[in-house]
PDB file of C-alpha atoms in Angstrom:
ATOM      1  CA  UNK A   1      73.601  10.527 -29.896  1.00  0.00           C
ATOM      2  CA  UNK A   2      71.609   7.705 -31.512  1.00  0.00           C
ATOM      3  CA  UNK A   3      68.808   7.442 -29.382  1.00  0.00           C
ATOM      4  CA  UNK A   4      66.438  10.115 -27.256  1.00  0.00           C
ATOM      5  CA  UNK A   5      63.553   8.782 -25.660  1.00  0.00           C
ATOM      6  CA  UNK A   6      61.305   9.191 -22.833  1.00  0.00           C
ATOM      7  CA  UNK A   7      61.079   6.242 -20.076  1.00  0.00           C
ATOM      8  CA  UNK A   8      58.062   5.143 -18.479  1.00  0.00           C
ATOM      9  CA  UNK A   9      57.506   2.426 -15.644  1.00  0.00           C
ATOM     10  CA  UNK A  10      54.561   0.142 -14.903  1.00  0.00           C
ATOM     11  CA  UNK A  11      53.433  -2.354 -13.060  1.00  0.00           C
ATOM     12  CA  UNK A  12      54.052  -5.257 -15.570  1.00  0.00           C
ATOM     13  CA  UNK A  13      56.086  -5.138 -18.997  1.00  0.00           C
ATOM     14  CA  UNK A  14      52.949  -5.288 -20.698  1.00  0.00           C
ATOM     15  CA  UNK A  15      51.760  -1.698 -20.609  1.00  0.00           C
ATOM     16  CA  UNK A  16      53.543   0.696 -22.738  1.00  0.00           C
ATOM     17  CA  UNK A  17      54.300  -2.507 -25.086  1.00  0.00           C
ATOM     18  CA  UNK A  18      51.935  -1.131 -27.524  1.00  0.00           C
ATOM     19  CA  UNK A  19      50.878   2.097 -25.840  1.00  0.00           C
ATOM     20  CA  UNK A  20      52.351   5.363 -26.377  1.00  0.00           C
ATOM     21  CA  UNK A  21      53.011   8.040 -23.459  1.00  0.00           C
ATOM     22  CA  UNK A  22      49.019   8.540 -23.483  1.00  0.00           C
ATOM     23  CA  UNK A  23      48.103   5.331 -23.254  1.00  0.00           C
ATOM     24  CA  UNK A  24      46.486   5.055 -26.331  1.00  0.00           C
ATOM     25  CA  UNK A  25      47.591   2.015 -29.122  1.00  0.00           C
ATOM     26  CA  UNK A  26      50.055   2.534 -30.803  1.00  0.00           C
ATOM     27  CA  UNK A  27      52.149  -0.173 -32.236  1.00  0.00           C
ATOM     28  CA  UNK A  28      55.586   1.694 -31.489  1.00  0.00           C
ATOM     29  CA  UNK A  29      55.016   1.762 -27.826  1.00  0.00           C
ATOM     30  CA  UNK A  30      56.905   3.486 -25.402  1.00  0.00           C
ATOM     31  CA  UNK A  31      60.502   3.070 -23.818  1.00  0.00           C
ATOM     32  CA  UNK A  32      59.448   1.418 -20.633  1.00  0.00           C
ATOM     33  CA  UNK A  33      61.959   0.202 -17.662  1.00  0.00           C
ATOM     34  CA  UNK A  34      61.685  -3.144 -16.625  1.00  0.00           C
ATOM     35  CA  UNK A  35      58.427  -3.546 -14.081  1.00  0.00           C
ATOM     36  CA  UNK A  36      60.811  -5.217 -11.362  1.00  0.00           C
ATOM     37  CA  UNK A  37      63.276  -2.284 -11.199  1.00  0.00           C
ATOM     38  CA  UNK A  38      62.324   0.191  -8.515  1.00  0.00           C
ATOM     39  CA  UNK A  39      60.908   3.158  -9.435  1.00  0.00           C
ATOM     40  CA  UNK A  40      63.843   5.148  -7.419  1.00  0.00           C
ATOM     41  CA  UNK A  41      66.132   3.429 -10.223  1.00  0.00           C
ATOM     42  CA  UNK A  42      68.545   2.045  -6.860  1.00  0.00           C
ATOM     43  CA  UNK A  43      68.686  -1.478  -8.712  1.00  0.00           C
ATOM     44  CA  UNK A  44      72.068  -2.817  -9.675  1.00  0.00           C
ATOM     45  CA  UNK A  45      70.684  -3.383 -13.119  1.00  0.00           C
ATOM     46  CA  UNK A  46      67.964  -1.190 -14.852  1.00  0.00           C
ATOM     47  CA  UNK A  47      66.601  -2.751 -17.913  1.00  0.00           C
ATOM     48  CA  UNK A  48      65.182  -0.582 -20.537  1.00  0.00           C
ATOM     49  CA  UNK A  49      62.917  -1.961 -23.558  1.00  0.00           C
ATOM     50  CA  UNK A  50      62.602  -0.504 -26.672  1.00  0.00           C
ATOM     51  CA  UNK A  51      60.885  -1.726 -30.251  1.00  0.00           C
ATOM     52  CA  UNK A  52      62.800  -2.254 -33.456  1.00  0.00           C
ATOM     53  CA  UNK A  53      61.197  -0.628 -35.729  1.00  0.00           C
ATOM     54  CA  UNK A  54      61.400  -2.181 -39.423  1.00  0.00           C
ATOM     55  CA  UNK A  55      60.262   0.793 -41.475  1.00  0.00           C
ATOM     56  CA  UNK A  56      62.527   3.568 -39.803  1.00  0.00           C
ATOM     57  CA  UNK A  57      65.945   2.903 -38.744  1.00  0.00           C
ATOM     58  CA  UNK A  58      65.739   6.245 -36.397  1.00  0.00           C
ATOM     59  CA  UNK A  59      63.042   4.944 -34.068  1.00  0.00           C
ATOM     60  CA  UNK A  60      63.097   3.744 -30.774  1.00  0.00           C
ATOM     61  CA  UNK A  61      65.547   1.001 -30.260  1.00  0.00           C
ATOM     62  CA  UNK A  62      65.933   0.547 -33.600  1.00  0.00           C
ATOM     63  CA  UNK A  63      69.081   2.587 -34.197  1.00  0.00           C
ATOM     64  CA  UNK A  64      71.062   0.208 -31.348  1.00  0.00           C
ATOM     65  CA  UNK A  65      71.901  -2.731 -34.281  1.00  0.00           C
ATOM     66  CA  UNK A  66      73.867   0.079 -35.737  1.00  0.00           C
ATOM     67  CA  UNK A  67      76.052   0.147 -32.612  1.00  0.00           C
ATOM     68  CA  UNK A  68      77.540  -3.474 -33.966  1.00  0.00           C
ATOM     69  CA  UNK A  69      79.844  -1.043 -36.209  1.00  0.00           C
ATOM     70  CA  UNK A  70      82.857  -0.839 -34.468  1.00  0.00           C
ATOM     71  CA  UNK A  71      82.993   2.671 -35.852  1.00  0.00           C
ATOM     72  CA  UNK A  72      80.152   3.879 -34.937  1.00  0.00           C
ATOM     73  CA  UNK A  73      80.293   2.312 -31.135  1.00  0.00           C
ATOM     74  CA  UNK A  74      83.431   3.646 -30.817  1.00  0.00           C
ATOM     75  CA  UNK A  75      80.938   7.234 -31.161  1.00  0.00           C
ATOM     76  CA  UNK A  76      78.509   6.540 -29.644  1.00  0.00           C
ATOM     77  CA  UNK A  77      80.065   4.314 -26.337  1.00  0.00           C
ATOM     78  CA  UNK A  78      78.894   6.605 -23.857  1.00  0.00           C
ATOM     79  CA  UNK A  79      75.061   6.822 -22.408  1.00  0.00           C
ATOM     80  CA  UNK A  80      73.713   9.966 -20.490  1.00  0.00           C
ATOM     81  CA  UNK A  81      70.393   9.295 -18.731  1.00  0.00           C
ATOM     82  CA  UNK A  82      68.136  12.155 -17.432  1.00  0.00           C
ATOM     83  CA  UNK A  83      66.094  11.692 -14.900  1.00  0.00           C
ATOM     84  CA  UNK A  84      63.872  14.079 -12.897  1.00  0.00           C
ATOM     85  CA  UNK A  85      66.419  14.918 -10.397  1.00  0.00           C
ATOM     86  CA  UNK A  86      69.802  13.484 -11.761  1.00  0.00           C
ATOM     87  CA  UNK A  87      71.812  12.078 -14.595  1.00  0.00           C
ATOM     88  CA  UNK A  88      73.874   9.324 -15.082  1.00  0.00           C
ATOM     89  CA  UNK A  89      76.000   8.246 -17.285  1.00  0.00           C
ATOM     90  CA  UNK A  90      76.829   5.059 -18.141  1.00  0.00           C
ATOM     91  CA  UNK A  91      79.841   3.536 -20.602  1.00  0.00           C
ATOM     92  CA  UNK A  92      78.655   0.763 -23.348  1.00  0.00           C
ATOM     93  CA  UNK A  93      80.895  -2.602 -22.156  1.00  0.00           C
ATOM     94  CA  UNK A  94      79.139  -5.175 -24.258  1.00  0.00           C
ATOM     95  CA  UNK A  95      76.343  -5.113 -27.472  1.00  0.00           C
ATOM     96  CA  UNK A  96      75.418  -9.448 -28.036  1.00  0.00           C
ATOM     97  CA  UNK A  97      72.588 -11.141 -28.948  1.00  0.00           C
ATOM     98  CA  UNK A  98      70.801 -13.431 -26.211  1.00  0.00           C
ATOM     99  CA  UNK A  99      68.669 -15.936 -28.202  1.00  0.00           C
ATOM    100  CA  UNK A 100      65.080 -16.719 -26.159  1.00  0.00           C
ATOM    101  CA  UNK A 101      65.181 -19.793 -23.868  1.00  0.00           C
ATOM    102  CA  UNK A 102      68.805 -19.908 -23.611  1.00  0.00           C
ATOM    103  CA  UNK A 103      69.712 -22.454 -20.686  1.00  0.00           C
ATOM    104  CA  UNK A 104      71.197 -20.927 -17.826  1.00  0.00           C
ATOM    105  CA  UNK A 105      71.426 -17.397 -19.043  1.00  0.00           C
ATOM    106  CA  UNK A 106      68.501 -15.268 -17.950  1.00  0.00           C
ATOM    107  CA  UNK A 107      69.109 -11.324 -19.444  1.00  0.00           C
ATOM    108  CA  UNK A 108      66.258  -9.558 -17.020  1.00  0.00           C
ATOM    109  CA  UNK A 109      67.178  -9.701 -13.801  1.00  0.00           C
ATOM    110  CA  UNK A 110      67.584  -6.393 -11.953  1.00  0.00           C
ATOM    111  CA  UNK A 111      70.049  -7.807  -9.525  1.00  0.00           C
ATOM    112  CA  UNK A 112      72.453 -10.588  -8.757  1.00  0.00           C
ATOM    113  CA  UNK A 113      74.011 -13.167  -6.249  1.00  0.00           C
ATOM    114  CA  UNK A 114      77.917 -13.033  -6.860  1.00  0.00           C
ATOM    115  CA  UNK A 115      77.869 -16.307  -8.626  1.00  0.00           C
ATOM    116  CA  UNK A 116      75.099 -15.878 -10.924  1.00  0.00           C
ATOM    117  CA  UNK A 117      76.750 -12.507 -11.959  1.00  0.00           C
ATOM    118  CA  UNK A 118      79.790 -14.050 -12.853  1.00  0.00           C
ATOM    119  CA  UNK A 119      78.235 -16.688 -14.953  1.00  0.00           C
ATOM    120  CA  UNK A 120      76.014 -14.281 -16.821  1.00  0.00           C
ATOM    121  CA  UNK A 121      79.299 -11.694 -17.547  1.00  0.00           C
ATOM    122  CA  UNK A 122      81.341 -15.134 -18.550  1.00  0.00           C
ATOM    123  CA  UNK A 123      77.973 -15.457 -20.995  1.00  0.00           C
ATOM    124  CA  UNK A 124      77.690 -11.729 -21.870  1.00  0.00           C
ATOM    125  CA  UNK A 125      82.092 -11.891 -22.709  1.00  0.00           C
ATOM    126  CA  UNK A 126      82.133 -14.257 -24.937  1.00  0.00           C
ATOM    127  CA  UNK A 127      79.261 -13.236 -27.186  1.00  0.00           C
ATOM    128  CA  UNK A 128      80.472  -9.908 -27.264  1.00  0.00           C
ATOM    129  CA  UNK A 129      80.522  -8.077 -30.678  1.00  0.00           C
ATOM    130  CA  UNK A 130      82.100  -5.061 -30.340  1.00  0.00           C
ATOM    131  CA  UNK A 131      86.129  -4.095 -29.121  1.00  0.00           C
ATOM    132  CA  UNK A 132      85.880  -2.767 -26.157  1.00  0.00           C
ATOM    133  CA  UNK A 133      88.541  -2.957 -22.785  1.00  0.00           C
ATOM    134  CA  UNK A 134      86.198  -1.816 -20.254  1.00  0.00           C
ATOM    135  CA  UNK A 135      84.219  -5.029 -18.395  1.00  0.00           C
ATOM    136  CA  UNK A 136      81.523  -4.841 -15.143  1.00  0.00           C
ATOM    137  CA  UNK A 137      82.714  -5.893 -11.751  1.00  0.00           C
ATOM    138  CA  UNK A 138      79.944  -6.717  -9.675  1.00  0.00           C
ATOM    139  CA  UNK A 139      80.171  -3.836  -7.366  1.00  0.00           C
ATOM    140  CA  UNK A 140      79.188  -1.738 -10.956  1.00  0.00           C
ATOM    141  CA  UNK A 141      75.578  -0.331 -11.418  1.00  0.00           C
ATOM    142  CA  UNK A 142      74.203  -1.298 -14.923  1.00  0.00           C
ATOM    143  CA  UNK A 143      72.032   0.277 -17.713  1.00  0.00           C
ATOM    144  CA  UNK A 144      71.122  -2.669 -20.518  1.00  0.00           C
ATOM    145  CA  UNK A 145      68.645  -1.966 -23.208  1.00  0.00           C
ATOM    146  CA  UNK A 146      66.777  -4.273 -24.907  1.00  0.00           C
ATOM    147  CA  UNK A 147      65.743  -4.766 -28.614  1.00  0.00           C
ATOM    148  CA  UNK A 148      64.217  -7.447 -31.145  1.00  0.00           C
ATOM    149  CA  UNK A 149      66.063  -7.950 -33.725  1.00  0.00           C
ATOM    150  CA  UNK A 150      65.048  -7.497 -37.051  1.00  0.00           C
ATOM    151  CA  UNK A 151      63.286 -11.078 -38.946  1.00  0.00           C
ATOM    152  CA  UNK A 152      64.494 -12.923 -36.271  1.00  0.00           C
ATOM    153  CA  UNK A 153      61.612 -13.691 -33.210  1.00  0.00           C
ATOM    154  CA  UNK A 154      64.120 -15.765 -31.530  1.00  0.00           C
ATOM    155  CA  UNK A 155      66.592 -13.271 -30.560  1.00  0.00           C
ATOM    156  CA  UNK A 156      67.053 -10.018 -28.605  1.00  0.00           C
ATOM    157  CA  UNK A 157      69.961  -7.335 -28.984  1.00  0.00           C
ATOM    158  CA  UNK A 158      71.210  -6.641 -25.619  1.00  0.00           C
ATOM    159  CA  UNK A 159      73.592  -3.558 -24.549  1.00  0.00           C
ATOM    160  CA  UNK A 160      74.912  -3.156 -21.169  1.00  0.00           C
ATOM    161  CA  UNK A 161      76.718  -0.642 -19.879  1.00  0.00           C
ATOM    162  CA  UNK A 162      78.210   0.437 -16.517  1.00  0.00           C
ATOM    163  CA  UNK A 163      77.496   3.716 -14.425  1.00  0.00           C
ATOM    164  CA  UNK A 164      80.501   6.144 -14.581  1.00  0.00           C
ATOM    165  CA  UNK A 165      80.687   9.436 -13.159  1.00  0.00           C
ATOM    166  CA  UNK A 166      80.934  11.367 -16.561  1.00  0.00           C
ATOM    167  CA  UNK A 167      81.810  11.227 -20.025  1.00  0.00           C
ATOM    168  CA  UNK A 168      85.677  11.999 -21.048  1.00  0.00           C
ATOM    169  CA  UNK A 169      85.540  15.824 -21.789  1.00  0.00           C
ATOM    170  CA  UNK A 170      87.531  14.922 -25.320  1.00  0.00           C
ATOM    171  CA  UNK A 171      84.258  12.510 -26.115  1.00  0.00           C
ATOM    172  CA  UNK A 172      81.517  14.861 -24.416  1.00  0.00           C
ATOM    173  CA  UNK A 173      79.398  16.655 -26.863  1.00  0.00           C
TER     174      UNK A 173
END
């Protein structure tokens, strides 16, 4: 597994930006869910934040742009999520880039009409950079997790995944 981090949630996205679990600064931050997802988690979409961090590839969100290796997705495709009194587990369908101020295509919404869900998986399809043959019907529940991407400001690595309800025993660690 790539990444192993602890989640917080707030009342804005603001908080743990540059906090750590203490709430003292720290330019790393903290993993912190989206402030609009319910706390219960019951969204149809939880969105996860994360820092890139430029002097250690092992940090945070950093190690998700190594996930753009077909080889090393193909590893690492499945998620499992701990929570206080479950996990979930959730199957990587789609790592892209969403460039800031993008007409039409809005990346943080924690659940959808019909329509706009189609558009934004249309969007999310055909930016696509990894293989994969799994997709997200709208009836799926969705982990994505959010990065900046290294010396670009203007865009965000985005990885979305759908709940499953486990990880293939011949991939399962």
């Amino acid at each position: 597994n790539l990444i192993h981090e602890v989640i917080v949630h707030s009342r804005n996205n603001a908080d743990y930006l540059n906090y750590n679990l203490k709430r003292e600064p720290n330019g790393l931050g903290t993993v912190f869910m989206d402030y609009q997802n319910k706390r219960n988690m019951s969204d149809q979409n939880i969105i996860l934040y994360g820092h890139y961090v430029y002097y250690d590839d092992e940090l945070k969100f950093t190690p998700l742009y190594k996930m753009m290796s077909q080889e090393i997705f193909d590893e690492n495709k499945y998620i499992t999520l701990d929570l206080i009194d479950e996990t979930r587990y959730y199957e990587i369908v789609s790592i892209h880039y969403y460039k800031l101020g993008s007409e039409g295509v809005e990346y943080d919404y924690t659940s959808y009409t019909k329509s706009y869900f189609n558009n934004y998986m249309d969007h999310v399809q055909k930016n696509n950079r990894i293989k994969t043959e799994e997709t997200i019907s709208y009836e799926d529940k969705m982990l994505t997790l959010q990065t900046c991407v290294r010396d670009r400001e203007d865009l965000r690595l985005i990885v979305i995944a759908k709940q499953i309800e486990s990880i293939p025993e011949e991939t399962a660690e």
